[in-house]
RNA sequence: GCGCCUCUAGCUCAAUGGUUAGAGCAGUGGGCUUUUAACCCAUUGGUUCAGGGUUCGAGUCCCUGGGGGCGCACCA
């Protein structure tokens, strides 16, 4: 550890007057030195607490005003507010669970200790021994006998009332955002509740949680541009995964029957209110099931997550109330498009008809696109934006679904669905294609598209085909964007509100 | 990548192109033993994102660059 002598840094040492940031830091650093000079440690190693603040409120929240108890407690947290009335100091202590007032009286603590309390700054961490009481006005408080500094904050907190509002600062300094913005803390509690709820639901259904490689030889399982990295010892490029799918289905071949993973995936694409380059995907695969089974599981997962995170299945989207517990509509993509254009649309139609339909509705297309791709583009342009309530859009054209099984009733379509909520895609699932011969043909189509210049197209994954050749049972598979579910339940419009440290450009200079 | 908006004290915000850029909070000094964003008195603190330009005069207008936001494009 390097300890610098403050005298070597006159910029910081000689600015204890004034009140700029540098002066404020210098003043607090001087206080630290003062404590050490007299033998006190401003950064002690540990503190034993008897209760969290939430536990205190739960147990004593109903005390009558003006009650003094004999109950000795030890609590710890950060000083958020201080109200100094002379010989009596009120402070607001915050821990993860709650905020509770400290009642610190000079007559109780003694003169010397009280002087130290006066020296505490907003932002300091303290451990407090005292008794539970309520004030005359009924505020639940800890009457402190000792207030021990646990960690001295050198940098001042943001505005005590307004908190942090500048989004740039909030996302860059998430630590400060979490300290002062209750809303930010709540969003991440919801996210946690969603993730743990998914795990509980899936464990109860007999799914095994697996961990599969992040570094891939081929970035398969989705259409997206990958990040490339390099392994020095093997001297080869590797791709960060863009999906979990292909490894999971290898495990189904291996006989694991029910697997899931909640993992980070990476897509080298634009950043927006709905996209972060790294995000969290839950994928699951269930042997002997098909798309209907995984649609049912989807409803159950999200509905249960709402119960666990919010205590209700009622949610509001764009001012409209919906109950997640009601069955979600299931409707074919071709039916959406047919409805939007006023006549029957299907990828089997002559390509010229579909192209003129695209032109008619202002949808630009490329000549290499087939009818299936055109139908999807029409759906995205004309229908996607109108879907508000949770909905399964089903029957994606085979052309755009290289890993999905063809619909048992329609060879142009697949047994595939996407979940849409508030115009956003929440997830995707299908009856898995398990015929190795057909899978090879689909891969070869992908490879042809890639060779023709489609940067997001896949290629032939020979190892995956070898796995299929051993035989994959009929399987239903599902992928859900966990960040999007968290957004839905937290009621926020930006994915950055549910990702602790979203991807940002580097800061020019930190002061 | 394109368009629009935005950036002022540690934080939250003011400031018709016109004195020396202000206020609240935080900080500092003083007062106060039941406060609740405590209060009262006094007070410190600025590279107005950066660099150019127009002007007698620029936080304000223009240009270039940077950060961020929103929209579009991209995005299974």
XYZ file of C-alpha atoms (C1' of nucleotides) in Angstrom:
587
model
C 0.000 0.000 0.000
C 1.256 3.469 -0.836
C 0.689 6.210 1.681
C 1.283 9.660 0.314
C 2.484 12.532 2.403
C -0.023 15.358 2.026
C 2.813 17.873 2.216
C 4.046 16.546 -1.124
C 0.827 17.646 -2.711
C 0.394 21.349 -1.972
C -2.636 21.489 -4.269
C -4.602 19.403 -1.804
C -2.861 20.242 1.456
C -3.251 23.967 1.557
C -6.911 24.377 0.638
C -8.721 23.812 3.889
C -10.315 27.235 3.569
C -13.047 27.959 1.075
C -15.659 25.422 0.029
C -14.864 24.078 -3.402
C -14.609 20.326 -3.824
C -10.834 20.378 -3.273
C -11.242 22.398 -0.090
C -13.979 20.113 1.190
C -11.874 17.021 0.580
C -8.853 18.669 2.204
C -10.916 19.541 5.262
C -12.149 15.976 5.677
C -8.680 14.534 5.094
C -7.391 16.859 7.813
C -10.080 15.484 10.143
C -8.859 11.957 9.412
C -5.329 12.993 10.321
C -6.593 14.620 13.508
C -8.323 11.378 14.552
C -5.227 9.299 13.818
C -2.971 11.737 15.683
C -4.950 11.155 18.842
C -5.035 7.366 18.347
C -8.490 6.867 16.827
C -8.966 4.854 13.643
C -11.272 6.486 11.049
C -11.444 3.170 9.114
C -11.937 0.371 11.673
C -12.093 -3.233 10.521
C -15.552 -4.313 11.603
C -18.674 -3.605 13.581
C -21.193 -5.987 15.117
C -24.758 -4.908 14.545
C -27.734 -6.410 16.305
C -30.445 -5.216 13.903
C -30.891 -3.750 10.476
C -32.884 -0.538 10.454
C -35.741 -2.348 8.745
C -35.828 -4.884 11.589
C -35.948 -2.042 14.108
C -38.904 -0.461 12.334
C -40.677 -3.792 12.039
C -40.289 -4.531 15.745
C -40.820 -1.063 17.226
C -42.545 0.909 14.494
C -45.796 1.067 16.438
C -44.409 2.594 19.647
C -46.464 5.436 21.086
C -44.937 8.933 20.856
C -42.620 9.774 23.731
C -41.724 6.178 24.596
C -38.326 5.211 25.995
C -37.412 1.519 25.902
C -34.600 -0.290 27.686
C -33.786 -2.259 24.535
C -30.106 -1.990 23.648
C -29.396 -2.203 19.925
C -26.398 -1.824 17.659
C -27.055 -0.465 14.167
C -24.865 0.724 11.334
C -25.314 2.873 8.278
C -24.541 6.089 6.495
C -25.320 9.559 7.858
C -27.692 11.108 5.315
C -28.995 14.160 7.204
C -28.040 16.050 10.356
C -30.150 18.419 12.384
C -28.101 20.097 15.079
C -30.022 21.936 17.793
C -27.026 22.644 20.012
C -26.810 20.081 22.752
C -28.997 17.664 20.824
C -28.285 16.301 17.362
C -30.733 14.440 15.157
C -29.245 12.457 12.299
C -30.846 10.294 9.637
C -29.098 6.949 9.384
C -29.534 4.870 6.225
C -28.774 1.213 5.668
C -29.916 -1.089 2.883
C -33.257 -1.734 4.509
C -34.469 1.615 5.784
C -33.712 5.011 7.306
C -34.028 5.676 11.014
C -33.362 8.757 13.082
C -30.548 8.942 15.608
C -31.280 10.929 18.745
C -27.917 12.060 20.120
C -27.952 14.013 23.364
C -24.899 15.636 24.909
C -26.176 14.594 28.339
C -26.136 10.919 27.258
C -22.894 10.761 25.273
C -20.743 13.061 27.402
C -19.012 16.205 26.210
C -16.000 14.707 24.410
C -17.937 12.128 22.459
C -20.594 14.686 21.590
C -17.902 16.926 20.117
C -16.923 14.058 17.811
C -20.553 13.623 16.738
C -20.625 17.289 15.756
C -17.612 16.650 13.539
C -19.378 13.916 11.552
C -20.092 14.769 7.925
C -22.985 13.746 5.730
C -21.895 10.579 3.994
C -19.886 9.167 6.905
C -20.540 5.549 7.880
C -21.165 5.027 11.595
C -21.942 2.218 14.003
C -24.316 3.197 16.785
C -25.064 1.685 20.175
C -28.182 2.906 21.900
C -31.756 2.259 22.922
C -34.961 2.315 20.923
C -37.248 5.274 21.568
C -39.770 7.555 19.971
C -39.665 11.345 20.095
C -42.506 13.490 21.412
C -43.749 13.787 17.846
C -43.602 10.013 17.472
C -40.526 9.584 15.275
C -38.926 6.184 15.839
C -35.325 6.829 16.870
C -32.221 5.294 18.346
C -31.086 7.142 21.446
C -27.345 6.880 20.974
C -24.923 6.145 23.753
C -22.001 5.871 21.335
C -21.589 6.764 17.677
C -18.487 5.170 16.221
C -17.043 6.292 12.916
C -16.822 3.239 10.617
C -15.594 4.981 7.483
C -14.905 8.630 6.858
C -16.324 9.972 3.607
C -13.869 12.325 1.966
C -16.150 13.415 -0.873
C -19.440 15.248 -0.191
C -22.802 13.697 -1.061
C -25.020 15.107 -3.811
C -27.889 17.405 -2.883
C -29.706 16.025 0.150
C -33.131 16.847 -1.202
C -32.910 16.629 -4.989
C -30.341 13.841 -5.091
C -28.689 13.344 -8.452
C -30.729 14.106 -11.545
C -28.103 14.437 -14.266
C -28.385 11.117 -16.085
C -24.764 11.153 -17.143
C -23.583 11.476 -13.540
C -26.166 8.974 -12.313
C -24.960 6.259 -14.679
C -21.250 7.030 -14.405
C -21.318 7.315 -10.632
C -23.895 4.645 -9.922
C -22.530 4.426 -6.394
C -23.644 8.013 -5.771
C -26.967 7.385 -7.515
C -27.631 4.425 -5.230
C -26.742 6.396 -2.110
C -29.142 9.254 -2.741
C -31.845 8.013 -5.127
C -34.341 5.642 -3.573
C -35.811 5.027 -7.012
C -32.501 3.668 -8.268
C -32.241 1.303 -5.314
C -35.778 0.130 -5.935
C -35.131 -0.606 -9.608
C -32.264 -2.924 -8.736
C -34.236 -4.600 -5.971
C -36.888 -5.368 -8.576
C -34.263 -6.696 -10.931
C -32.904 -8.946 -8.206
C -36.400 -10.165 -7.372
C -37.034 -11.039 -11.024
C -33.821 -13.016 -11.367
C -34.285 -14.942 -8.146
C -37.941 -15.572 -8.969
C -37.001 -17.065 -12.342
C -34.495 -19.344 -10.623
C -37.042 -20.496 -8.048
C -39.689 -21.208 -10.654
C -37.281 -23.144 -12.852
C -35.720 -25.121 -10.010
C -39.213 -26.141 -8.939
C -39.854 -27.438 -12.453
C -36.738 -29.581 -12.441
C -34.536 -27.399 -14.631
C -30.788 -27.646 -14.043
C -28.827 -24.391 -14.034
C -25.820 -24.649 -16.315
C -22.869 -22.466 -17.254
C -21.738 -22.553 -20.856
C -18.804 -20.807 -22.572
C -18.749 -17.076 -23.137
C -15.846 -17.400 -25.580
C -17.102 -19.010 -28.760
C -15.358 -20.285 -31.869
C -18.447 -19.298 -33.852
C -20.936 -16.679 -32.667
C -24.151 -18.567 -33.333
C -27.686 -18.868 -32.066
C -28.884 -15.430 -33.112
C -28.528 -12.806 -35.798
C -26.169 -10.189 -34.400
C -22.695 -8.806 -34.880
C -20.310 -10.236 -32.299
C -17.407 -8.796 -30.341
C -14.092 -10.345 -31.327
C -11.278 -11.052 -28.915
C -8.005 -12.926 -29.114
C -6.524 -15.796 -27.145
C -2.746 -15.364 -27.010
C -1.607 -18.873 -26.078
C -3.746 -20.496 -28.753
C -3.148 -17.551 -31.084
C -6.700 -17.463 -32.321
C -9.646 -15.128 -32.440
C -12.675 -15.919 -30.332
C -16.133 -14.380 -30.271
C -18.102 -13.289 -27.221
C -21.367 -15.171 -27.266
C -24.449 -13.558 -28.802
C -26.781 -16.281 -27.502
C -26.775 -19.333 -25.241
C -28.807 -21.553 -27.510
C -26.414 -23.886 -29.298
C -24.565 -25.057 -26.197
C -27.807 -25.667 -24.352
C -29.143 -27.860 -27.105
C -25.888 -29.840 -27.048
C -26.762 -30.521 -23.406
C -30.227 -31.697 -24.411
C -28.502 -34.111 -26.809
C -26.431 -35.194 -23.811
C -29.624 -36.124 -22.003
C -29.803 -33.323 -19.410
C -33.477 -32.919 -20.410
C -34.158 -29.578 -18.696
C -31.476 -26.895 -18.588
C -31.407 -23.144 -18.149
C -28.852 -20.383 -17.827
C -29.086 -16.757 -16.837
C -26.051 -15.224 -18.432
C -24.478 -12.211 -20.001
C -24.428 -12.027 -23.761
C -22.770 -9.467 -26.004
C -23.906 -7.874 -29.235
C -21.769 -5.385 -31.070
C -24.602 -3.093 -32.062
C -26.128 0.272 -31.295
C -26.851 1.577 -27.820
C -30.356 2.872 -27.125
C -32.976 3.048 -24.398
C -33.650 -0.624 -25.166
C -30.176 -1.903 -26.032
C -26.941 -2.282 -24.114
C -23.976 -4.050 -25.733
C -23.871 -6.535 -22.869
C -27.146 -7.719 -21.423
C -28.591 -10.645 -19.547
C -30.447 -13.466 -21.216
C -32.290 -16.369 -19.671
C -32.524 -19.360 -21.943
C -34.125 -22.692 -21.154
C -34.612 -25.946 -23.058
C -37.080 -28.646 -22.196
C -36.866 -32.107 -23.741
C -40.102 -33.675 -24.979
C -41.793 -30.265 -25.062
C -42.694 -27.944 -27.912
C -43.441 -24.256 -28.404
C -46.755 -24.486 -26.561
C -45.026 -25.746 -23.436
C -42.528 -22.921 -23.438
C -45.209 -20.302 -24.065
C -46.925 -21.599 -20.938
C -43.640 -21.419 -19.023
C -43.090 -17.868 -20.253
C -46.405 -16.713 -18.829
C -45.694 -18.448 -15.573
C -42.155 -17.051 -15.221
C -43.098 -13.449 -15.854
C -46.321 -13.554 -13.860
C -44.603 -15.131 -10.868
C -41.754 -12.616 -11.157
C -44.316 -9.820 -10.932
C -45.786 -11.378 -7.802
C -42.350 -11.731 -6.252
C -41.065 -8.310 -7.271
C -44.197 -6.196 -6.913
C -46.644 -8.275 -4.925
C -49.176 -8.012 -7.739
C -49.703 -9.192 -11.300
C -51.373 -5.913 -12.246
C -49.103 -3.688 -14.294
C -49.536 -0.383 -16.073
C -48.181 0.117 -19.583
C -48.655 3.442 -21.338
C -51.304 4.321 -18.792
C -53.266 1.148 -19.440
C -53.818 -1.544 -16.799
C -53.119 -5.184 -17.574
C -53.152 -8.336 -15.500
C -50.227 -10.563 -16.345
C -52.075 -13.519 -14.871
C -54.645 -13.476 -17.675
C -53.660 -15.595 -20.681
C -51.557 -13.649 -23.154
C -52.963 -13.382 -26.664
C -51.316 -15.650 -29.248
C -51.523 -14.453 -32.822
C -49.685 -15.322 -36.002
C -47.321 -12.812 -37.573
C -48.958 -13.345 -40.979
C -52.346 -12.524 -39.465
C -51.010 -9.291 -37.981
C -49.619 -8.275 -41.354
C -52.738 -9.369 -43.267
C -54.860 -7.283 -40.937
C -52.609 -4.269 -41.299
C -52.574 -4.311 -45.101
C -56.183 -5.372 -45.518
C -55.630 -8.596 -47.408
C -54.120 -12.040 -46.988
C -50.318 -12.047 -46.719
C -48.145 -15.164 -46.633
C -44.474 -15.853 -47.454
C -45.609 -18.395 -50.064
C -46.977 -15.609 -52.241
C -45.039 -14.602 -55.368
C -42.096 -12.440 -54.365
C -43.173 -9.604 -56.665
C -46.503 -9.310 -54.881
C -44.775 -9.038 -51.502
C -42.246 -6.541 -52.828
C -44.922 -4.256 -54.205
C -46.747 -4.559 -50.894
C -43.558 -3.429 -49.154
C -43.175 -0.492 -51.508
C -46.815 0.390 -51.029
C -46.232 0.667 -47.261
C -42.908 2.453 -47.421
C -40.828 -0.566 -46.427
C -37.435 -0.667 -48.113
C -36.124 -4.092 -49.041
C -33.094 -5.784 -50.530
C -33.264 -8.005 -53.574
C -31.761 -11.001 -51.791
C -34.619 -11.070 -49.301
C -37.171 -13.818 -49.728
C -40.869 -13.710 -48.929
C -40.313 -14.616 -45.288
C -37.970 -11.731 -44.649
C -40.387 -9.377 -46.400
C -43.255 -10.504 -44.176
C -41.144 -9.909 -41.097
C -40.149 -6.438 -42.269
C -43.794 -5.618 -42.906
C -44.635 -6.816 -39.413
C -41.933 -4.668 -37.848
C -42.948 -1.611 -39.827
C -46.725 -1.896 -39.523
C -47.620 -3.975 -36.475
C -44.897 -4.193 -33.840
C -45.378 -0.633 -32.596
C -49.036 -1.213 -31.796
C -48.586 -4.148 -29.466
C -48.975 -2.936 -25.907
C -50.127 -5.812 -23.740
C -47.976 -8.944 -23.364
C -48.536 -10.921 -26.561
C -47.125 -13.962 -28.311
C -46.517 -13.232 -31.964
C -46.217 -16.644 -33.580
C -45.358 -18.423 -36.784
C -42.230 -16.643 -37.953
C -41.300 -17.502 -41.534
C -38.845 -20.351 -41.917
C -36.455 -18.142 -43.882
C -35.674 -16.005 -40.818
C -35.700 -18.815 -38.257
C -32.782 -21.157 -39.002
C -32.925 -23.009 -35.685
C -36.693 -23.361 -35.357
C -38.773 -26.311 -36.419
C -41.169 -25.975 -39.319
C -44.827 -25.616 -38.404
C -46.509 -29.004 -38.450
C -49.308 -27.455 -40.552
C -47.465 -24.936 -42.744
C -44.030 -25.529 -44.283
C -43.455 -21.779 -44.879
C -43.718 -20.963 -41.191
C -42.052 -22.197 -38.023
C -43.358 -23.131 -34.612
C -41.814 -20.020 -33.217
C -43.006 -17.076 -31.138
C -41.737 -13.776 -29.889
C -43.087 -12.074 -26.787
C -43.890 -8.404 -27.286
C -44.782 -5.921 -24.581
C -45.026 -2.162 -25.061
C -43.634 -2.573 -28.598
C -40.521 -4.173 -27.171
C -39.405 -7.710 -27.773
C -39.156 -9.494 -24.455
C -38.218 -12.950 -25.619
C -38.276 -15.601 -28.245
C -38.900 -19.318 -28.310
C -39.742 -22.288 -30.487
C -40.043 -25.948 -31.108
C -36.399 -26.745 -31.717
C -35.232 -28.057 -35.054
C -33.656 -31.440 -34.280
C -33.306 -32.971 -37.753
C -29.540 -32.850 -38.517
C -30.028 -33.016 -42.269
C -32.478 -30.139 -42.361
C -30.360 -28.165 -39.901
C -27.352 -28.492 -42.202
C -29.390 -27.203 -45.128
C -30.577 -24.215 -43.050
C -27.020 -23.457 -41.941
C -25.899 -23.553 -45.541
C -28.543 -20.964 -46.417
C -27.181 -18.808 -43.596
C -23.645 -19.240 -44.849
C -24.748 -18.176 -48.306
C -26.321 -15.009 -46.876
C -23.140 -14.321 -44.942
C -21.029 -14.794 -48.058
C -23.394 -12.436 -49.836
C -22.562 -9.729 -47.295
C -24.993 -10.173 -44.390
C -22.741 -9.459 -41.383
C -25.281 -10.871 -38.955
C -25.920 -14.152 -40.683
C -24.647 -17.348 -39.163
C -22.445 -20.015 -40.567
C -22.262 -23.805 -40.525
C -21.491 -25.032 -37.018
C -20.105 -28.510 -37.682
C -19.776 -29.451 -34.039
C -23.395 -28.564 -33.407
C -24.442 -30.675 -36.390
C -22.382 -33.571 -35.036
C -24.267 -33.249 -31.763
C -27.615 -33.328 -33.579
C -26.490 -36.448 -35.398
C -26.375 -38.221 -32.044
C -30.067 -37.405 -31.778
C -31.825 -34.546 -29.980
C -35.248 -35.366 -28.533
C -38.182 -33.131 -29.401
C -37.474 -29.968 -27.459
C -39.020 -26.613 -26.678
C -36.683 -23.680 -26.114
C -37.055 -20.151 -24.793
C -34.956 -17.012 -24.435
C -36.031 -14.024 -22.340
C -34.237 -10.706 -21.988
C -33.939 -10.267 -18.245
C -33.196 -6.561 -18.527
C -36.412 -6.069 -20.471
C -38.465 -7.941 -17.870
C -36.890 -5.793 -15.170
C -37.769 -2.669 -17.200
C -41.343 -3.818 -17.540
C -41.828 -4.496 -13.841
C -39.869 -1.449 -12.664
C -41.880 0.700 -15.064
C -38.832 2.424 -16.572
C -38.228 3.429 -20.181
C -34.465 3.047 -20.333
C -32.491 -0.170 -20.036
C -29.799 1.877 -18.265
C -32.141 2.139 -15.286
C -31.893 -1.617 -14.700
C -28.214 -2.164 -15.586
C -25.964 -1.138 -12.713
C -23.071 -0.025 -14.885
C -24.314 0.551 -18.443
C -21.827 0.903 -21.261
C -20.733 4.545 -21.600
C -18.020 6.405 -23.400
C -14.997 7.073 -21.198
C -15.031 10.135 -18.999
C -12.456 12.722 -20.126
C -11.166 13.603 -16.654
C -12.155 12.751 -13.092
C -11.845 15.431 -10.447
C -23.890 6.886 -38.522
C -27.811 11.184 -39.085
C -31.136 14.975 -36.824
C -32.908 17.738 -32.604
C -32.001 19.128 -27.496
C -28.597 19.820 -23.527
C -23.868 20.986 -20.509
C -23.299 27.360 -15.304
C -20.257 26.270 -7.742
C -19.563 19.520 -4.766
C -25.326 18.897 -5.738
C -30.190 21.195 -7.534
C -31.138 25.354 -10.390
C -31.280 31.100 -11.963
C -29.104 34.945 -15.084
C -33.338 40.338 -22.623
C -26.061 40.216 -25.902
C -24.956 45.058 -21.136
C -22.080 46.472 -13.804
C -17.810 42.378 -10.499
C -22.347 35.332 -13.184
C -26.651 34.670 -8.614
C -29.866 31.471 -5.197
C -30.997 27.024 -2.227
C -28.510 22.832 -0.277
C -23.668 21.089 1.195
C -19.155 23.617 3.643
C -17.073 27.324 7.322
C -17.932 30.605 12.015
C -21.743 31.708 15.752
C -26.704 30.550 18.443
C -30.231 26.847 19.952
C -31.917 19.814 24.301
C -37.565 16.983 20.592
C -35.800 18.317 15.143
C -38.164 16.178 10.392
C -35.223 19.073 3.547
C -34.821 21.689 11.376
C -34.350 26.918 12.137
C -31.810 31.954 12.841
C -27.323 35.285 11.912
C -22.769 35.734 9.187
C -19.662 33.727 5.393
C -16.336 30.936 1.680
C -16.664 28.776 -3.005
C -16.815 29.756 -10.594
C -11.442 27.617 -16.476
C -20.118 29.078 -17.365
C -17.604 21.381 -21.109
C -12.986 22.715 -24.465
C -11.008 25.653 -28.448
C -11.818 29.286 -32.064
C -14.901 33.397 -34.082
C -18.561 37.717 -34.415
C -19.158 42.125 -31.236
C -17.519 48.233 -27.982
C -19.197 44.020 -24.874
C -20.484 36.660 -25.030
C -22.793 32.088 -19.919
C -26.079 34.048 -23.853
C -24.929 34.526 -31.015
C -21.815 31.503 -34.850
C -18.143 27.438 -36.001
C -15.274 23.040 -34.582
C -14.577 19.317 -31.018
C -16.215 16.489 -26.409
C -19.961 14.282 -22.815
C -25.067 13.184 -22.163
C -30.392 12.793 -23.518
C -34.256 11.929 -27.150
C -35.664 10.384 -32.075
C -34.237 7.902 -36.644
C -31.114 4.193 -38.639
C -29.158 -0.329 -36.759
C -31.023 -4.279 -33.636
C -34.554 -11.977 -34.027
